[in-house]
Amino acid sequence: MAPFFFLLLLSLELACSYRHPLDPLTPSEISIVGSVIKISHFGSSKSLSFHYVGLDEPDKPEVLAWSLGHRRSKEKALPPRRAFVIARSEGKTHEIYVDIASRSVVSDEVYEGFGYPMLTFEEEEAASALPFGYPPFVASVRKRGLALEDVLCTPLSVGWFGEEKQGRRRVKIACYLTGDTVNFYARPLEGVTVVVDLDALAIVEYEDRVVVPVPESAGTDYRAAKQRPPFGPQTKPGAVVQPEGTGFEVDGHMIRWANWEFHLGYDVRAGTVISVASVKDSEVGTPRRVLYRGFVSELFIPYMDPSEEWYYKTFFDAGENGFGLSAAPLEPNADCPANAAFMDAHFAGQDGAPVRIPNALCVFERYAGDASWRHTEFGFPGQVITEVRPDVSLVVRMVSAVGNYDYVIDWEFKTSGSIKIGVSLTGILEMKGTRYTHADQIAGDEHGTLLARNTIGVYHDHFVTFHLDLDVDGPANSFVRSKLKTVGVTDGSSRRRSYWTVAKETARTEADARVELGAEPGELLVVNPSKRTRMGNLVGYRVISHGATAASLLSDDDYPQIRASYSKNQVWVTAYNKSEKWAAGLYTDESRGDDNLAAWSRRNAGIEDTDIVLWYTAGFHHVPCQEDFPLMPLLSGGFELRPANFFERNPLIKTRPNGPVLLPNCSRNP
C-alpha cells in the first residue's frame, strides 16, 4: 500500500510539473521511472544500475502540432510523457521505455551490440578506491617513497583497439600525488597501470612498468587563498544595475527575449538543449522557425602519446562520461554576471533516485560595449552623421567539468536573428611525468612540451560536435555550398583580367554535404527551397566559423579515428532521424565506430528539400606552452548561424538607439 500511495502522490505532483512536451524529466518523474523499473521484473536483480534516464521526446510533427495549437489555445493537451532508460543488470545492457502516466514499462530490450553505456559517478568512485586495498599497488607507492594517504586515483575509459569480441566492461585507473596541493593533475604517478572490471568491481590487470620522478608541488596550487604576492595585474571592480529589471522572460522552460523565443532544456548526456527556437519577423508580426533542436552531441579528445600508459587516452566526454552529468554549479558574479537568472538541472543517480545540480544553467543579457552596426558619414559638407546600434544579446551558458578540463558552452541569441555558439576550454592540463628538467635534455619526440621540472603537457585535440536540427522557416530544407570561383577576362571586354563570382551547389545526398572547412573559399547555407523573399532570393541561414576549425590528423586506420571517423570533416548533413543524436553512437564506451555519424552518412540518403540535420564540429589542436601551467587560460572558438535573405527588412533597423546601459546588481533565480 505504501509504494502505491507514494506513486499516487508523485503522479498528482506530476500533473502540474511540466508545461511543454520537451521539458526535461522532473525530479518527480525521475522517481516514478526508477520506482516503476524497480518493482518490475528487475525487482530481484542485485546489480540493477541506471546509466541514462531521459525524456523519450515525442515525434517532431507531434511537438510542432502541439506548439501551433498551444499558441492558438493555451488549453492544448500535452502529448503523453515517456522516459527512455539505459540500465545494466546481471552484466547486460537494457533499453527500457517507461510510460510515466500509466506507471508501466512499455518495452525492455537487451542490447547485444558493441559498446557500453555511460559511466556513473558511483561506480567511478568505487573503482577509484580499489587500488588502495591492492597489495601490489601499495608496494608501488612505497617503492617510490610516497605516502599512500597523499595518493588520489581517478578512472579513465579504455577505448577500443581492435578487439573482435566484447570483453569486460573496464576502466583504467590513473593515480596522482596530492600532498600540499589540490592540483593533483600536475603530479602524476607515472608508469603504473591498473585495470578494473566495472561489473565485477575488481582489479583484473596490473603493471608497474617504469619509475619516473613525481613532479614537485611548488607553484601548482591554483586556489587564490594559497597565492602569495606579488599578484598579477589588478583591475577595478565595476557596478552592475538594471533598474527596470531583466529584459527576458522565463516561463517554465520557455525563454522569451527581444525577437526570440526558445525552449531551454537539459539532458544528462548532452547538457544544454535548445529547442523550437524562433525569431519574430517585424514585417509579418509572427515568429518564424530557425532551430528545432540543438545540443552538444559528442566531444572527442585524443592525446598524442603512444606509450603504454597514454595510448588509450582518447576520450569521448559525452558518451563515456556524460557532458550534462559533469555540469558544474555556476558561480554568480563569476561564471555568470550579476544580471543572470539560474536554472537547476536534475538527473537520475545510479540507484534511479533524482539528483539535483544547482545553478546548472544561466541566462543573461550581454552588453559587451560593442556595436552590432555603425556608420559615420563625412560626405555631407559641414556635417558629420553617426549612427550606432549597440550589440545586445541573450546568452545561455553551461560549464561542464569533465575531469581536468572545464568546457564553457554559450548559446548567444542576437537581435539580428543570429545564433552564435561559443566553445571555450579551460581548467588544468593533463600532464605526464618525465625525468627531464630542462628542454635541452630532450633529444627525441616526447609528445608534448616541458612545462616545469619533470612535467610534460601532452599534445592533444578537442573536437566538440554539435547536433543542429535546423528548420529554416519549416522542416523542408536544403544544404547549399556557395563556392567562390576565379573567372578570367579573356575577351577584351574589360581592362581587368580576372574577378571572382559565386557558384552555388545544392547537396543532393549526404555524401555531397561533407565539408572540410578551409579547403576552398565559399559559404555554407541551409535554405528553404519553397520560401523566397520579395526579391526572389531563397530564405536561408549561413553557417559561419569563428575559429576552432581543426580537423583530425590521425590516420584513418588508427582505432580512435575509426571510432571518431566523422572528425575528418567539420560539417556533415544527414537526413533527419529521431534516433540519430549521438555522433559517436549511442553506446560509446569501448565502441568500435560501427554506429556513428560517418556510418549513418554512408547510407547516402537524399537530403534535398527535406528535413535535415547539420552536424558542426569545433576543433582545437592544443600544443601546450608554459603559460598553460598550472592554470590553462581560455581557448575559444565556435560558429554562428546567421540569417541569409531570411528577413525582408534588416532587424537592426529597429534596434533601440545607442545610449547608456544599466545592468542589475543582483542575480535572480526563476
XYZ file of C-alpha atoms in Angstrom:
670
model
C 0.000 0.000 0.000
C 2.803 2.405 0.852
C 4.544 2.217 -2.574
C 1.195 2.797 -4.353
C 0.425 5.808 -2.157
C 3.900 7.196 -2.852
C 3.420 6.821 -6.600
C -0.024 8.419 -6.347
C 1.438 11.483 -4.647
C 4.123 11.693 -7.310
C 1.503 11.441 -10.054
C -0.507 14.266 -8.531
C 2.610 16.421 -8.407
C 3.437 15.410 -11.972
C 0.136 16.707 -13.293
C 1.288 20.298 -12.972
C 5.071 19.862 -13.073
C 5.754 20.175 -16.821
C 4.286 22.555 -19.359
C 5.961 21.727 -22.658
C 6.427 18.393 -24.485
C 10.210 18.880 -24.463
C 10.572 19.794 -20.788
C 13.262 17.604 -19.205
C 12.121 14.973 -16.736
C 11.269 16.467 -13.364
C 12.527 15.002 -10.068
C 9.073 13.502 -9.543
C 9.122 11.867 -12.957
C 12.619 10.504 -12.387
C 11.409 8.990 -9.100
C 8.419 7.418 -10.842
C 10.609 5.936 -13.585
C 13.030 4.469 -11.046
C 10.220 3.033 -8.932
C 8.409 1.511 -11.920
C 11.542 -0.308 -13.072
C 12.464 -1.479 -9.586
C 9.046 -3.071 -8.982
C 9.030 -4.699 -12.448
C 10.858 -7.930 -13.285
C 14.096 -6.179 -12.269
C 12.958 -6.329 -8.656
C 15.047 -9.397 -7.937
C 18.183 -8.000 -9.559
C 21.010 -7.217 -7.154
C 23.081 -5.460 -9.825
C 20.490 -3.073 -11.311
C 22.092 0.290 -12.122
C 20.762 3.283 -14.044
C 23.141 4.768 -16.641
C 20.818 7.060 -18.595
C 17.345 8.325 -17.772
C 15.964 10.958 -20.106
C 12.909 12.160 -21.939
C 11.754 9.970 -24.782
C 10.839 13.030 -26.756
C 7.600 12.920 -28.753
C 7.822 12.728 -32.524
C 8.761 16.004 -34.129
C 5.469 16.524 -36.039
C 3.588 15.940 -32.783
C 5.633 18.591 -30.962
C 5.238 21.114 -33.774
C 1.489 20.473 -33.980
C 1.202 20.968 -30.218
C 3.222 24.198 -30.388
C 0.982 25.590 -33.115
C -2.175 24.560 -31.265
C -0.876 25.854 -27.945
C -0.085 29.217 -29.496
C -3.702 29.462 -30.605
C -5.223 27.910 -27.499
C -3.486 27.593 -24.138
C -5.653 24.552 -23.391
C -3.975 22.345 -25.987
C -3.407 18.892 -24.426
C 0.189 17.808 -23.921
C 1.464 14.654 -25.661
C 1.985 11.575 -23.456
C 5.188 11.522 -21.397
C 7.615 8.651 -21.752
C 11.122 8.084 -20.485
C 13.998 6.298 -22.168
C 16.250 4.379 -19.797
C 19.541 2.574 -20.291
C 20.195 0.250 -17.351
C 22.602 -2.555 -16.521
C 21.524 -5.739 -14.791
C 23.315 -9.074 -14.423
C 26.008 -7.984 -16.863
C 23.572 -6.975 -19.619
C 22.532 -3.608 -21.055
C 18.793 -2.953 -21.197
C 16.935 -0.328 -23.250
C 13.714 0.423 -21.402
C 10.787 2.689 -22.256
C 8.521 3.753 -19.402
C 5.095 5.352 -19.734
C 5.057 7.845 -16.883
C 1.316 8.499 -16.738
C 0.365 4.812 -16.564
C 3.464 3.987 -14.486
C 4.304 0.993 -16.651
C 7.213 -0.469 -18.614
C 6.287 -0.202 -22.291
C 9.235 -2.227 -23.592
C 12.515 -3.742 -22.436
C 15.118 -4.973 -24.891
C 18.628 -6.256 -24.245
C 21.292 -4.507 -26.315
C 23.581 -7.103 -27.914
C 25.883 -4.794 -29.866
C 29.374 -3.500 -29.250
C 29.930 -0.811 -26.632
C 28.618 0.128 -23.210
C 26.513 2.942 -21.696
C 27.834 5.986 -19.858
C 29.780 5.531 -16.666
C 28.139 6.577 -13.410
C 29.696 8.678 -10.672
C 29.070 5.936 -8.130
C 30.899 3.159 -9.999
C 33.758 5.502 -10.884
C 34.201 6.353 -7.219
C 34.089 2.686 -6.222
C 36.636 1.725 -8.900
C 38.985 4.533 -7.825
C 39.080 3.156 -4.273
C 40.201 -0.346 -5.290
C 43.966 0.282 -5.676
C 44.325 1.356 -2.042
C 43.496 -2.180 -0.880
C 45.555 -3.893 -3.585
C 48.981 -5.004 -2.213
C 50.964 -4.625 -5.489
C 49.769 -1.021 -5.823
C 50.590 -0.248 -2.196
C 54.062 -1.681 -2.817
C 54.478 0.505 -5.916
C 53.642 3.614 -3.916
C 56.082 2.692 -1.161
C 58.795 1.850 -3.727
C 58.604 5.453 -4.889
C 58.971 6.729 -1.329
C 55.448 8.192 -1.278
C 52.771 8.227 1.423
C 49.645 6.286 0.461
C 47.430 8.890 2.148
C 48.744 11.511 -0.308
C 47.685 9.485 -3.368
C 44.447 10.115 -5.276
C 43.093 7.996 -8.133
C 40.572 8.591 -10.932
C 39.098 6.237 -13.573
C 39.639 6.666 -17.321
C 37.864 4.961 -20.223
C 39.982 2.391 -22.073
C 38.789 2.826 -25.671
C 38.862 0.089 -28.308
C 41.953 -1.219 -30.072
C 40.839 -3.940 -32.443
C 39.290 -6.463 -30.071
C 36.944 -8.700 -32.076
C 34.733 -9.794 -29.202
C 33.012 -7.950 -26.431
C 35.145 -8.384 -23.324
C 34.951 -6.979 -19.859
C 33.488 -3.560 -19.173
C 36.653 -1.849 -17.975
C 38.324 1.356 -16.887
C 41.964 2.148 -16.226
C 42.855 3.905 -13.015
C 45.241 6.860 -13.146
C 46.818 7.910 -9.855
C 48.401 11.123 -8.682
C 50.123 12.636 -5.663
C 48.347 15.461 -3.847
C 50.296 16.434 -0.714
C 50.078 20.181 -0.185
C 48.335 20.980 -3.489
C 44.850 20.308 -4.878
C 46.242 20.359 -8.422
C 46.869 16.628 -8.484
C 46.885 16.509 -12.319
C 50.288 18.220 -12.127
C 51.717 15.329 -10.099
C 51.055 12.058 -11.975
C 52.193 8.687 -10.655
C 53.687 7.683 -13.988
C 54.402 4.110 -15.067
C 51.595 2.333 -13.191
C 48.625 0.714 -14.987
C 45.574 -0.529 -13.056
C 42.687 -2.138 -14.991
C 39.321 -2.583 -13.257
C 36.369 -4.730 -14.322
C 33.392 -2.483 -13.520
C 30.786 -5.236 -13.367
C 32.874 -7.380 -11.026
C 34.331 -4.256 -9.374
C 37.732 -5.911 -9.190
C 41.273 -5.262 -10.440
C 41.926 -7.640 -13.336
C 45.277 -6.332 -14.650
C 48.196 -4.557 -13.033
C 51.611 -3.370 -14.232
C 54.337 -1.209 -12.730
C 56.466 -0.646 -15.819
C 58.769 2.249 -15.037
C 59.589 4.615 -12.170
C 59.513 8.311 -13.073
C 60.054 11.217 -10.647
C 56.797 12.710 -9.392
C 56.756 16.469 -10.209
C 57.092 18.899 -7.316
C 54.031 20.578 -5.823
C 55.570 24.051 -5.535
C 53.711 26.604 -7.633
C 50.947 24.219 -8.730
C 48.094 25.089 -6.324
C 45.632 27.342 -8.163
C 43.482 28.429 -5.214
C 43.603 32.172 -4.593
C 43.947 31.605 -0.839
C 47.221 29.774 -1.487
C 48.783 32.510 -3.599
C 51.425 34.888 -2.337
C 52.271 38.424 -3.534
C 53.143 39.750 -5.987
C 49.837 39.073 -7.716
C 49.108 39.686 -11.387
C 47.603 42.850 -12.852
C 44.683 44.128 -10.801
C 41.530 45.652 -12.271
C 38.991 47.922 -10.639
C 35.586 46.436 -9.737
C 32.524 47.582 -11.663
C 28.957 48.238 -10.523
C 26.108 46.469 -12.320
C 22.497 47.651 -12.078
C 19.370 47.342 -14.221
C 16.617 49.418 -12.602
C 13.875 48.251 -14.972
C 14.669 44.572 -14.406
C 15.838 41.937 -16.824
C 14.754 42.156 -20.431
C 13.885 38.482 -20.804
C 11.058 36.296 -19.533
C 11.406 32.809 -18.078
C 8.152 30.874 -18.385
C 8.862 27.347 -17.175
C 11.486 26.263 -19.686
C 10.426 28.781 -22.339
C 12.657 31.836 -22.705
C 11.432 34.993 -24.447
C 13.679 37.926 -25.208
C 13.565 40.719 -27.781
C 12.553 38.993 -31.036
C 13.499 35.470 -29.854
C 11.591 32.625 -28.249
C 13.048 29.202 -27.469
C 12.843 26.248 -25.099
C 15.742 25.630 -22.714
C 16.246 22.074 -21.501
C 18.863 19.780 -20.011
C 19.985 16.249 -20.742
C 22.377 14.216 -18.601
C 24.416 13.279 -21.663
C 24.191 16.447 -23.790
C 23.882 19.173 -21.166
C 22.154 22.276 -22.556
C 19.429 21.585 -25.119
C 17.951 24.445 -27.179
C 14.644 23.618 -28.869
C 11.951 25.217 -31.050
C 13.890 28.457 -31.416
C 12.017 31.016 -33.464
C 12.617 34.664 -34.266
C 9.853 37.216 -34.677
C 9.760 38.952 -38.014
C 8.630 42.556 -37.564
C 7.407 42.628 -41.164
C 4.885 39.823 -40.696
C 4.495 40.074 -36.909
C 4.736 36.329 -36.263
C 7.543 34.014 -35.108
C 9.469 32.117 -37.779
C 11.212 28.822 -37.012
C 15.001 28.601 -37.139
C 16.207 25.693 -34.965
C 14.139 22.725 -33.831
C 16.764 21.086 -31.625
C 20.414 21.874 -30.878
C 22.900 20.402 -28.385
C 26.436 19.112 -27.895
C 26.403 15.618 -29.356
C 29.942 14.477 -28.598
C 33.434 15.559 -27.533
C 36.421 13.608 -28.861
C 39.731 14.274 -27.074
C 42.635 12.115 -28.316
C 46.076 12.540 -26.743
C 49.166 12.153 -28.920
C 51.393 9.965 -26.739
C 51.566 6.323 -27.954
C 53.299 4.989 -24.803
C 51.806 2.180 -22.724
C 50.360 4.487 -20.061
C 48.940 7.008 -22.561
C 47.921 5.398 -25.867
C 44.357 4.682 -24.709
C 43.665 8.282 -23.620
C 41.282 9.057 -26.471
C 38.196 10.205 -24.630
C 34.569 10.696 -25.691
C 33.398 13.003 -22.935
C 29.659 12.918 -23.702
C 29.135 9.242 -24.495
C 31.559 7.866 -21.915
C 31.280 10.339 -19.032
C 28.160 12.416 -19.667
C 28.600 16.068 -20.620
C 25.460 17.033 -18.695
C 26.329 14.689 -15.841
C 29.528 16.709 -15.396
C 27.744 20.089 -15.351
C 29.309 22.288 -12.670
C 27.183 24.587 -10.443
C 27.706 28.094 -11.793
C 29.083 30.786 -9.506
C 27.047 34.049 -9.537
C 29.105 37.126 -10.424
C 31.942 34.919 -11.683
C 30.718 32.264 -14.132
C 27.717 34.431 -14.934
C 27.223 38.192 -14.495
C 25.027 39.786 -11.857
C 22.058 40.061 -14.203
C 21.858 36.297 -14.735
C 18.921 34.046 -13.959
C 19.793 30.483 -12.957
C 18.157 27.118 -13.620
C 18.752 23.859 -11.755
C 19.123 20.510 -13.501
C 18.174 17.005 -12.357
C 19.375 13.567 -13.371
C 18.979 10.002 -12.141
C 21.746 8.586 -9.976
C 22.932 5.020 -10.293
C 20.109 3.920 -7.968
C 17.473 5.731 -10.061
C 16.820 8.475 -7.498
C 16.834 12.113 -8.669
C 19.978 14.177 -8.117
C 19.989 17.982 -8.288
C 22.669 20.184 -9.848
C 22.055 23.699 -8.519
C 22.623 26.586 -10.923
C 23.475 24.244 -13.782
C 22.419 26.788 -16.420
C 22.342 30.552 -16.503
C 20.665 33.059 -18.800
C 21.716 36.688 -19.054
C 21.692 39.725 -21.297
C 25.139 40.638 -22.551
C 26.050 44.268 -23.074
C 29.553 43.899 -24.461
C 30.202 47.572 -25.164
C 30.487 46.699 -28.854
C 28.491 47.868 -31.819
C 26.378 45.459 -33.835
C 26.359 48.058 -36.618
C 27.732 51.538 -37.082
C 28.489 54.135 -39.728
C 29.955 57.628 -39.702
C 29.317 59.762 -42.778
C 31.600 62.687 -43.664
C 30.228 63.142 -47.179
C 27.836 65.985 -46.427
C 29.591 69.394 -46.334
C 29.671 70.777 -42.804
C 28.010 67.687 -41.302
C 29.105 64.519 -39.552
C 26.382 61.870 -39.284
C 26.987 58.961 -36.906
C 24.615 56.083 -36.239
C 25.492 53.196 -33.903
C 23.457 50.144 -32.903
C 24.659 48.585 -29.627
C 25.375 44.879 -29.592
C 22.934 43.456 -27.044
C 22.422 39.696 -26.919
C 20.986 36.944 -24.728
C 23.359 34.203 -23.562
C 22.587 30.709 -22.268
C 25.641 29.224 -20.523
C 26.671 25.894 -19.075
C 30.056 24.727 -17.780
C 30.920 21.034 -17.847
C 33.922 19.968 -15.768
C 34.924 16.630 -17.291
C 37.986 15.562 -15.336
C 40.762 18.102 -15.766
C 39.036 20.246 -18.398
C 36.200 22.754 -17.954
C 34.144 23.400 -21.092
C 32.131 26.627 -21.317
C 29.295 26.354 -23.840
C 27.459 29.566 -24.790
C 24.362 29.863 -26.941
C 24.119 33.563 -27.816
C 20.971 34.956 -29.436
C 21.249 38.275 -31.262
C 18.594 40.796 -32.281
C 19.896 40.472 -35.855
C 18.436 36.950 -35.941
C 21.801 35.206 -35.481
C 22.612 32.396 -33.066
C 26.272 32.328 -32.089
C 27.577 29.174 -30.432
C 30.757 29.575 -28.425
C 33.078 26.856 -27.103
C 35.737 27.751 -24.534
C 38.201 25.369 -22.881
C 39.971 25.997 -19.611
C 40.912 24.152 -16.427
C 44.014 22.003 -15.921
C 46.206 20.277 -18.493
C 46.595 16.508 -18.495
C 50.294 16.183 -17.633
C 52.877 13.430 -17.899
C 55.735 12.762 -15.504
C 59.207 12.719 -17.010
C 62.876 12.585 -16.000
C 63.604 15.786 -17.903
C 64.178 19.032 -16.034
C 65.227 21.232 -18.988
C 64.232 21.340 -22.658
C 67.872 20.941 -23.781
C 67.837 17.390 -22.392
C 65.136 16.296 -24.843
C 66.556 14.715 -27.997
C 63.586 12.810 -29.415
C 59.808 13.244 -29.615
C 58.361 13.411 -26.114
C 54.860 14.096 -27.500
C 54.489 17.335 -25.578
C 56.047 20.459 -24.092
C 58.211 20.560 -20.964
C 56.223 22.942 -18.740
C 58.060 22.561 -15.429
C 60.623 20.225 -13.892
C 59.605 16.605 -14.587
C 56.336 17.802 -16.174
C 55.245 17.468 -19.809
C 51.994 18.848 -21.217
C 50.994 16.241 -23.810
C 49.830 17.308 -27.284
C 46.131 16.635 -27.811
C 42.954 17.618 -29.663
C 39.457 18.727 -28.732
C 36.625 18.096 -31.189
C 33.230 19.340 -29.972
C 30.431 18.173 -32.266
C 27.002 19.843 -32.276
C 23.720 18.329 -33.435
C 21.726 21.107 -35.159
C 18.275 20.205 -36.420
C 17.683 23.394 -38.391
C 14.138 24.179 -39.527
C 14.604 27.371 -41.517
C 11.026 28.591 -41.974
C 9.870 24.987 -41.868
C 11.278 21.448 -41.832
C 11.920 21.020 -45.577
C 15.396 22.485 -46.110
C 18.408 22.051 -48.396
C 22.149 22.455 -47.884
C 23.904 24.796 -50.299
C 27.630 25.388 -50.799
C 28.374 28.775 -52.341
C 31.852 28.394 -53.805
C 33.931 31.392 -54.829
C 35.393 30.876 -58.304
C 38.015 32.945 -60.062
C 36.973 33.925 -63.576
C 39.455 35.193 -66.141
C 38.542 38.053 -68.526
C 39.954 36.993 -71.879
C 37.612 38.576 -74.429
C 38.960 42.103 -74.112
C 35.683 43.475 -72.725
C 37.411 44.970 -69.667
C 40.801 46.221 -68.609
C 40.510 43.777 -65.702
C 41.997 40.331 -66.189
C 40.046 38.479 -63.502
C 37.271 38.625 -60.924
C 35.599 36.134 -58.616
C 31.977 35.077 -58.614
C 29.739 32.665 -56.710
C 28.792 29.211 -57.935
C 26.039 27.614 -55.820
C 25.798 23.848 -55.435
C 22.877 22.181 -53.679
C 23.823 18.927 -51.960
C 21.591 16.131 -53.204
C 22.891 13.367 -50.929
C 24.611 13.060 -47.572
C 27.925 12.368 -49.323
C 27.674 15.678 -51.191
C 27.385 17.604 -47.923
C 30.637 16.613 -46.198
C 32.755 19.722 -45.805
C 36.351 20.268 -44.835
C 36.456 23.898 -43.765
C 39.194 25.983 -45.354
C 39.729 23.594 -48.253
C 38.285 26.186 -50.650
C 36.704 29.625 -50.211
C 32.955 29.887 -50.009
C 29.901 29.914 -47.780
C 27.651 27.233 -46.329
C 23.910 27.781 -46.200
C 20.780 25.985 -45.112
C 17.915 27.236 -47.249
C 14.195 26.641 -47.560
C 13.678 25.908 -51.271
C 9.957 26.644 -51.043
C 10.312 30.100 -49.462
C 11.553 33.203 -51.248
C 11.842 36.851 -50.365
C 10.087 39.525 -52.415
C 13.366 39.884 -54.315
C 13.215 36.211 -55.250
C 16.075 35.020 -53.031
C 15.818 31.734 -51.186
C 15.226 32.147 -47.441
C 18.161 30.745 -45.509
C 20.788 30.805 -42.774
C 24.562 30.914 -43.219
C 26.956 28.754 -41.191
C 29.940 30.951 -40.299
C 33.039 29.727 -38.473
C 34.625 31.775 -35.700
C 37.903 29.924 -35.361
C 38.460 26.405 -33.996
C 38.323 24.788 -37.438
C 40.838 21.998 -36.795
C 40.144 18.516 -38.184
C 41.662 15.246 -37.033
C 45.198 14.447 -38.232
C 45.125 10.799 -37.150
C 45.444 8.090 -39.790
C 42.183 6.558 -40.952
C 43.178 3.100 -39.692
C 44.018 4.266 -36.163
C 41.479 2.818 -33.750
C 40.474 6.109 -32.071
C 39.986 7.611 -35.537
C 37.781 4.693 -36.591
C 35.578 5.432 -33.573
C 35.510 9.161 -34.428
C 35.738 8.916 -38.218
C 33.440 11.920 -38.529
C 36.213 14.196 -37.138
C 37.948 14.398 -40.541
C 35.238 16.819 -41.699
C 33.911 19.720 -39.666
C 30.480 19.757 -41.351
C 28.136 16.882 -42.145
C 24.473 16.912 -43.145
C 22.173 13.928 -42.709
C 18.511 13.218 -43.239
C 16.554 13.659 -40.003
C 16.198 10.537 -37.908
C 14.857 10.829 -34.383
C 17.198 8.129 -33.044
C 20.387 9.644 -34.505
C 21.510 12.039 -31.798
C 24.986 10.966 -30.773
C 27.811 11.490 -33.283
C 29.898 8.640 -31.847
C 26.933 6.306 -31.375
C 24.524 5.576 -28.545
C 26.996 3.209 -26.846
C 30.339 4.999 -26.966
C 32.332 3.400 -24.159
C 34.560 0.734 -25.809
C 32.695 1.290 -29.100
C 34.288 0.414 -32.426
C 32.754 3.058 -34.703
C 30.084 0.961 -36.387
C 27.234 3.216 -35.224
C 28.461 6.776 -35.632
C 27.823 9.822 -37.776
C 30.126 8.666 -40.565
C 28.384 5.281 -40.641
C 24.960 6.921 -40.938
C 26.213 9.147 -43.733
C 27.444 6.157 -45.728
C 23.846 5.215 -46.474
C 23.977 8.347 -48.687
C 20.331 9.287 -48.238
C 18.818 12.159 -50.177
C 18.873 15.483 -48.323
C 17.452 17.936 -50.855
C 14.239 19.724 -49.877
C 13.669 17.534 -46.833
C 14.110 17.515 -43.071
C 17.869 17.638 -42.456
C 20.282 17.801 -39.530
C 23.548 19.729 -39.703
C 26.481 18.484 -37.618
C 29.195 21.013 -36.881
C 32.498 20.261 -35.136
C 34.531 22.975 -33.435
C 38.088 21.610 -33.384
C 41.225 22.605 -31.489
C 44.783 21.301 -31.827
C 46.403 22.036 -28.476
C 50.173 22.402 -28.265
C 50.701 23.275 -24.568
C 53.041 26.099 -23.598
C 54.332 27.350 -20.255
C 51.502 29.886 -19.923
C 49.124 26.915 -19.727
C 50.716 25.787 -16.457
C 49.438 25.495 -13.765
C 46.248 27.212 -14.983
C 45.135 26.906 -18.583
C 43.695 30.174 -19.977
C 40.588 30.049 -22.119
C 40.880 28.643 -25.626
C 37.843 29.874 -27.537
C 36.181 29.323 -30.879
C 32.816 28.472 -32.322
C 30.448 29.267 -35.130
C 27.376 31.290 -35.976
C 24.041 30.675 -37.657
C 23.381 33.980 -39.413
C 20.316 34.958 -41.482
C 20.830 34.974 -45.254
C 17.897 36.576 -47.094
C 15.707 35.449 -44.202
C 14.230 38.869 -43.412
C 12.695 41.291 -45.873
C 13.986 44.129 -43.721
C 17.098 44.124 -41.525
C 16.033 43.686 -37.867
C 18.815 46.041 -36.754
C 16.954 48.949 -38.347
C 14.533 48.881 -35.414
C 17.102 48.205 -32.710
C 16.928 50.849 -29.992
C 19.397 53.721 -30.473
C 22.703 53.895 -28.686
C 22.559 55.058 -25.074
C 23.589 54.287 -21.514
C 23.122 50.717 -20.369
C 22.488 49.782 -16.730
C 22.734 46.203 -15.525
C 21.330 44.610 -12.364
C 23.281 44.341 -9.153
C 21.840 41.018 -8.000
C 21.044 37.639 -9.512
C 17.535 36.310 -9.875
C 16.511 32.675 -9.809
C 13.455 31.935 -11.911
